[in-house]
Coordinates of C-alpha atoms in Angstrom, one line a residue:
M1 CA 68.8 -135.3 95.3
S2 CA 68.1 -138.5 96.8
V3 CA 67.4 -142.1 95.5
S4 CA 63.6 -141.7 96.4
Q5 CA 63.6 -138.5 94.1
V6 CA 65.0 -139.9 91.0
R7 CA 62.9 -139.7 88.0
S8 CA 65.0 -141.1 85.2
P9 CA 68.0 -143.2 84.7
Y10 CA 70.2 -140.2 84.2
D11 CA 69.2 -139.1 87.6
V12 CA 70.5 -142.3 89.1
R13 CA 73.7 -142.1 87.2
I14 CA 74.3 -138.6 88.4
L15 CA 73.7 -139.7 92.0
C16 CA 76.5 -142.5 91.5
R17 CA 78.9 -140.0 89.7
N18 CA 78.6 -137.7 92.8
K19 CA 79.0 -140.7 95.1
A20 CA 75.4 -140.0 96.7
F21 CA 73.8 -143.2 95.9
N22 CA 72.9 -144.8 99.2
A23 CA 70.3 -147.6 98.4
P24 CA 71.3 -151.1 98.8
S25 CA 70.3 -152.0 95.2
T26 CA 69.2 -150.6 91.9
A27 CA 66.3 -153.1 91.8
G28 CA 62.9 -151.3 91.1
L29 CA 64.4 -148.1 90.2
C30 CA 63.0 -146.3 87.2
P31 CA 60.4 -149.1 86.2
G32 CA 60.5 -149.7 82.4
Y33 CA 64.1 -149.0 81.9
S34 CA 66.6 -151.5 81.5
Q35 CA 69.7 -152.0 83.6
A36 CA 73.1 -153.6 82.7
N37 CA 75.8 -155.8 84.3
V38 CA 79.1 -154.4 83.8
I39 CA 82.7 -156.0 83.3
I40 CA 85.9 -154.2 82.3
L41 CA 88.7 -156.3 81.0
P42 CA 92.2 -155.6 79.3
N43 CA 91.8 -155.7 75.7
K44 CA 93.8 -158.7 75.2
F45 CA 91.0 -160.7 76.8
A46 CA 88.1 -159.1 74.9
A47 CA 88.1 -161.6 72.0
D48 CA 87.8 -164.5 74.4
F49 CA 85.2 -162.9 76.4
R50 CA 82.6 -161.9 74.0
C51 CA 79.1 -163.5 74.5
P52 CA 75.7 -162.3 74.0
L53 CA 75.9 -158.7 75.0
L54 CA 73.8 -155.3 75.0
G55 CA 77.2 -153.5 74.0
E56 CA 80.8 -152.8 74.5
T57 CA 83.2 -149.9 74.4
K58 CA 86.2 -149.3 72.3
P59 CA 89.5 -149.8 74.1
G60 CA 90.4 -147.1 76.4
D61 CA 87.1 -145.3 75.9
P62 CA 85.0 -145.0 79.2
Q63 CA 82.0 -143.5 77.7
V64 CA 79.0 -145.7 77.6
P65 CA 77.6 -146.1 74.0
E66 CA 75.2 -143.5 73.1
A67 CA 72.6 -146.2 72.1
L68 CA 72.5 -147.4 75.7
A69 CA 72.9 -144.3 77.7
A70 CA 73.6 -140.6 77.0
D71 CA 76.4 -138.7 78.7
S72 CA 77.5 -141.7 80.8
D73 CA 81.0 -142.6 82.1
V74 CA 81.4 -146.2 83.0
R75 CA 84.0 -145.4 85.6
T76 CA 81.6 -143.4 87.7
D77 CA 78.0 -144.2 86.9
C78 CA 77.5 -147.5 88.7
P79 CA 76.6 -147.2 92.4
S80 CA 79.7 -149.2 93.2
Y81 CA 82.5 -151.6 91.6
N82 CA 84.3 -154.8 92.6
V83 CA 87.8 -154.9 91.8
Y84 CA 89.6 -158.2 91.0
R85 CA 93.4 -158.6 91.1
D86 CA 94.8 -161.8 89.5
G87 CA 91.3 -163.6 89.8
V88 CA 90.9 -162.5 93.5
F89 CA 88.4 -160.0 94.8
S90 CA 90.4 -157.0 96.2
E91 CA 88.2 -154.2 97.1
Q92 CA 84.8 -152.4 96.5
K93 CA 84.9 -148.7 95.3
E94 CA 82.5 -146.1 94.3
S95 CA 84.5 -145.1 91.3
I96 CA 87.2 -146.8 89.2
E97 CA 88.9 -143.8 87.6
Q98 CA 92.2 -144.8 89.1
E99 CA 91.9 -148.4 87.8
W100 CA 91.0 -147.4 84.2
R101 CA 93.6 -148.1 81.6
N102 CA 94.3 -147.2 77.9
D103 CA 93.5 -150.9 77.1
S104 CA 90.4 -151.2 79.2
V105 CA 87.2 -152.6 77.4
T106 CA 83.9 -152.5 79.0
F107 CA 81.1 -155.2 78.2
F108 CA 77.5 -154.5 79.0
I109 CA 75.4 -157.6 79.9
G110 CA 71.6 -157.9 80.2
C111 CA 70.3 -158.0 83.7
S112 CA 67.1 -159.8 85.0
Y113 CA 66.0 -156.7 86.8
S114 CA 64.9 -155.6 83.3
F115 CA 62.0 -158.0 83.3
E116 CA 60.8 -157.3 87.0
A117 CA 58.4 -154.4 86.0
A118 CA 56.7 -156.8 83.7
L119 CA 56.4 -159.3 86.5
A120 CA 55.1 -156.6 88.9
K121 CA 52.5 -155.2 86.3
N122 CA 51.1 -158.7 86.3
G123 CA 50.8 -159.0 90.0
L124 CA 54.1 -161.1 90.4
A125 CA 56.3 -158.5 92.0
P126 CA 59.6 -160.2 93.0
R127 CA 59.9 -160.5 96.8
H128 CA 63.5 -158.6 97.0
L129 CA 61.5 -155.5 95.7
E130 CA 59.0 -155.9 98.5
L131 CA 61.8 -156.2 100.9
G132 CA 63.8 -153.4 99.5
R133 CA 66.8 -155.7 98.9
A134 CA 69.1 -156.9 96.2
V135 CA 68.0 -160.1 94.5
P136 CA 69.7 -163.2 96.1
M137 CA 72.3 -164.8 93.7
Y138 CA 74.1 -168.3 93.9
R139 CA 77.2 -170.0 92.4
T140 CA 76.1 -173.3 90.8
S141 CA 77.9 -176.5 89.9
Y142 CA 76.8 -176.1 86.2
R143 CA 79.9 -175.7 84.1
L144 CA 80.1 -173.1 81.4
C145 CA 81.7 -173.8 78.0
P146 CA 85.3 -172.6 78.0
A147 CA 86.2 -169.7 75.8
G148 CA 89.9 -169.0 75.5
V149 CA 91.2 -168.1 79.0
F150 CA 87.5 -168.2 80.4
S151 CA 85.8 -171.1 82.1
G152 CA 84.0 -171.5 85.3
H153 CA 80.4 -172.0 86.5
M154 CA 77.0 -170.3 86.1
V155 CA 75.6 -167.8 88.6
V156 CA 71.8 -167.8 89.0
S157 CA 69.5 -165.3 90.6
M158 CA 66.5 -166.6 92.7
R159 CA 62.9 -165.3 93.2
P160 CA 60.4 -167.2 95.1
Y161 CA 56.9 -168.0 93.6
R162 CA 53.9 -170.2 94.2
L163 CA 54.0 -173.2 92.0
A164 CA 50.7 -172.2 90.6
D165 CA 52.3 -169.1 89.3
L166 CA 55.3 -170.7 87.5
E167 CA 53.9 -171.0 84.1
R168 CA 52.9 -167.3 84.2
V169 CA 56.3 -166.2 85.4
R170 CA 57.8 -168.3 82.5
D171 CA 55.5 -166.8 80.0
I172 CA 56.3 -163.2 81.1
T173 CA 60.1 -163.6 81.3
R174 CA 60.5 -165.7 78.2
P175 CA 60.7 -162.8 75.6
F176 CA 63.4 -161.0 77.5
V177 CA 66.1 -163.1 75.7
K178 CA 68.8 -160.3 76.1
T179 CA 68.2 -160.1 79.8
H180 CA 68.3 -164.0 80.6
G181 CA 64.8 -164.7 79.9
E182 CA 62.8 -167.5 81.4
P183 CA 64.1 -169.5 84.4
V184 CA 66.6 -172.2 84.2
A185 CA 65.4 -174.3 87.1
W186 CA 62.9 -174.3 90.0
G187 CA 62.0 -176.0 93.2
P188 CA 64.1 -178.5 95.4
E189 CA 65.0 -180.7 92.3
G190 CA 66.1 -177.6 90.4
A191 CA 68.3 -176.5 93.3
K192 CA 69.7 -180.0 93.6
S193 CA 70.5 -180.1 89.8
L194 CA 72.5 -176.7 90.2
G195 CA 74.3 -177.8 93.3
I196 CA 72.4 -175.1 95.6
T197 CA 72.1 -176.2 99.2
D198 CA 70.6 -172.9 100.6
L199 CA 67.0 -174.0 100.1
D200 CA 65.4 -171.1 102.2
G201 CA 67.1 -168.1 100.7
T202 CA 68.7 -167.1 103.7
N203 CA 72.5 -167.5 102.7
P204 CA 73.1 -166.4 99.0
D205 CA 76.6 -166.2 97.6
F206 CA 75.8 -162.7 96.4
G207 CA 73.0 -160.1 96.9
D208 CA 70.8 -160.2 99.9
P209 CA 68.8 -162.8 101.8
T210 CA 65.1 -163.2 100.9
V211 CA 61.9 -164.7 102.4
I212 CA 60.4 -167.9 100.9
K213 CA 56.8 -168.2 102.2
D214 CA 54.7 -171.4 102.8
G215 CA 53.6 -172.9 99.5
E216 CA 56.3 -171.1 97.6
I217 CA 59.3 -172.5 95.7
A218 CA 62.7 -171.0 94.6
V219 CA 62.7 -170.1 90.9
Y220 CA 66.2 -169.7 89.4
F221 CA 67.3 -167.4 86.6
G222 CA 70.5 -166.9 84.6
C223 CA 72.6 -163.9 86.0
G224 CA 75.0 -161.4 84.6
V225 CA 77.4 -162.0 87.7
T226 CA 78.5 -165.1 85.9
P227 CA 81.3 -163.4 84.1
Q228 CA 82.7 -162.0 87.6
L229 CA 82.7 -165.6 88.8
S230 CA 84.4 -166.7 85.7
V231 CA 87.3 -164.2 86.3
M232 CA 87.8 -165.7 89.8
D233 CA 87.5 -169.3 88.5
S234 CA 89.8 -168.6 85.9
G235 CA 92.4 -166.6 87.8
I236 CA 92.6 -164.0 85.1
A237 CA 95.8 -162.2 85.5
G238 CA 95.9 -158.4 86.3
E239 CA 93.1 -156.2 87.1
V240 CA 89.4 -156.7 86.1
V241 CA 86.4 -154.6 87.4
G242 CA 82.9 -155.5 87.6
H243 CA 79.7 -153.8 89.1
T244 CA 79.1 -154.8 92.7
P245 CA 76.3 -157.5 92.3
G246 CA 72.8 -156.0 92.8
R247 CA 74.0 -152.4 92.0
M248 CA 73.7 -152.2 88.3
L249 CA 74.3 -149.4 85.5
M250 CA 71.0 -147.7 84.6
L251 CA 70.4 -147.4 81.0
D252 CA 68.2 -145.1 78.9
I253 CA 66.9 -148.0 76.8
K254 CA 63.3 -149.5 77.7
D255 CA 62.5 -153.0 78.7
E256 CA 60.8 -153.6 75.5
D257 CA 64.1 -152.7 73.6
V258 CA 65.6 -155.9 75.0
C259 CA 62.4 -158.0 74.7
V260 CA 61.5 -160.0 71.6
S261 CA 58.1 -161.2 70.2
V262 CA 57.6 -164.9 70.7

């Protein structure tokens, strides 16, 4: 089975488990199903880290909660992982069974890929889906509220849209509060407020470059890569693992499960 043949989130997880996932991103896979950012920390940091979450594991248990995904092992079921040692990116791996510890705790954080099917359904498909790429992501100058050992700056994802479509984009994404919701900023002034200097989408900090066409503006959303940047900004001692940005854990829950009525 190849990525083009997958029919369910479970199929994607099996490809990952067998180290056979060869797409650049999980964007656009299994429309209607949610995806999650993943970060794995020593249990001693868990209380400091907790923030709005889709779920978490018990210390030392690698099984994804059944409410999120059936028969899923977080050590193998993402396409790839970033490993950080003492707050510094060390390597990218296809599985992290060797890095797993008895005190490892996994947090599952909402992903903005989860509202992209709704955008596409309304004729507003994100550009990176058209290009077959991961969404571009940027470090910002917006400081997070410190929590215990964690501090740092927010990361945002970016999707270009016409200014005339902005209110529709906001209306469609607003209910997805568990997966970042509506945009946090847009246009040149928004980029300036976030400290972003790459105004044409060609040099993101994470993910892939995109194309901003004439008449379009950059629209910025909250991003679940923020915790990984916080790990680096805070210099967290020891080993921490996160999904590779743009290559998420596929969940069995539907997009409407992370959407609220407004």
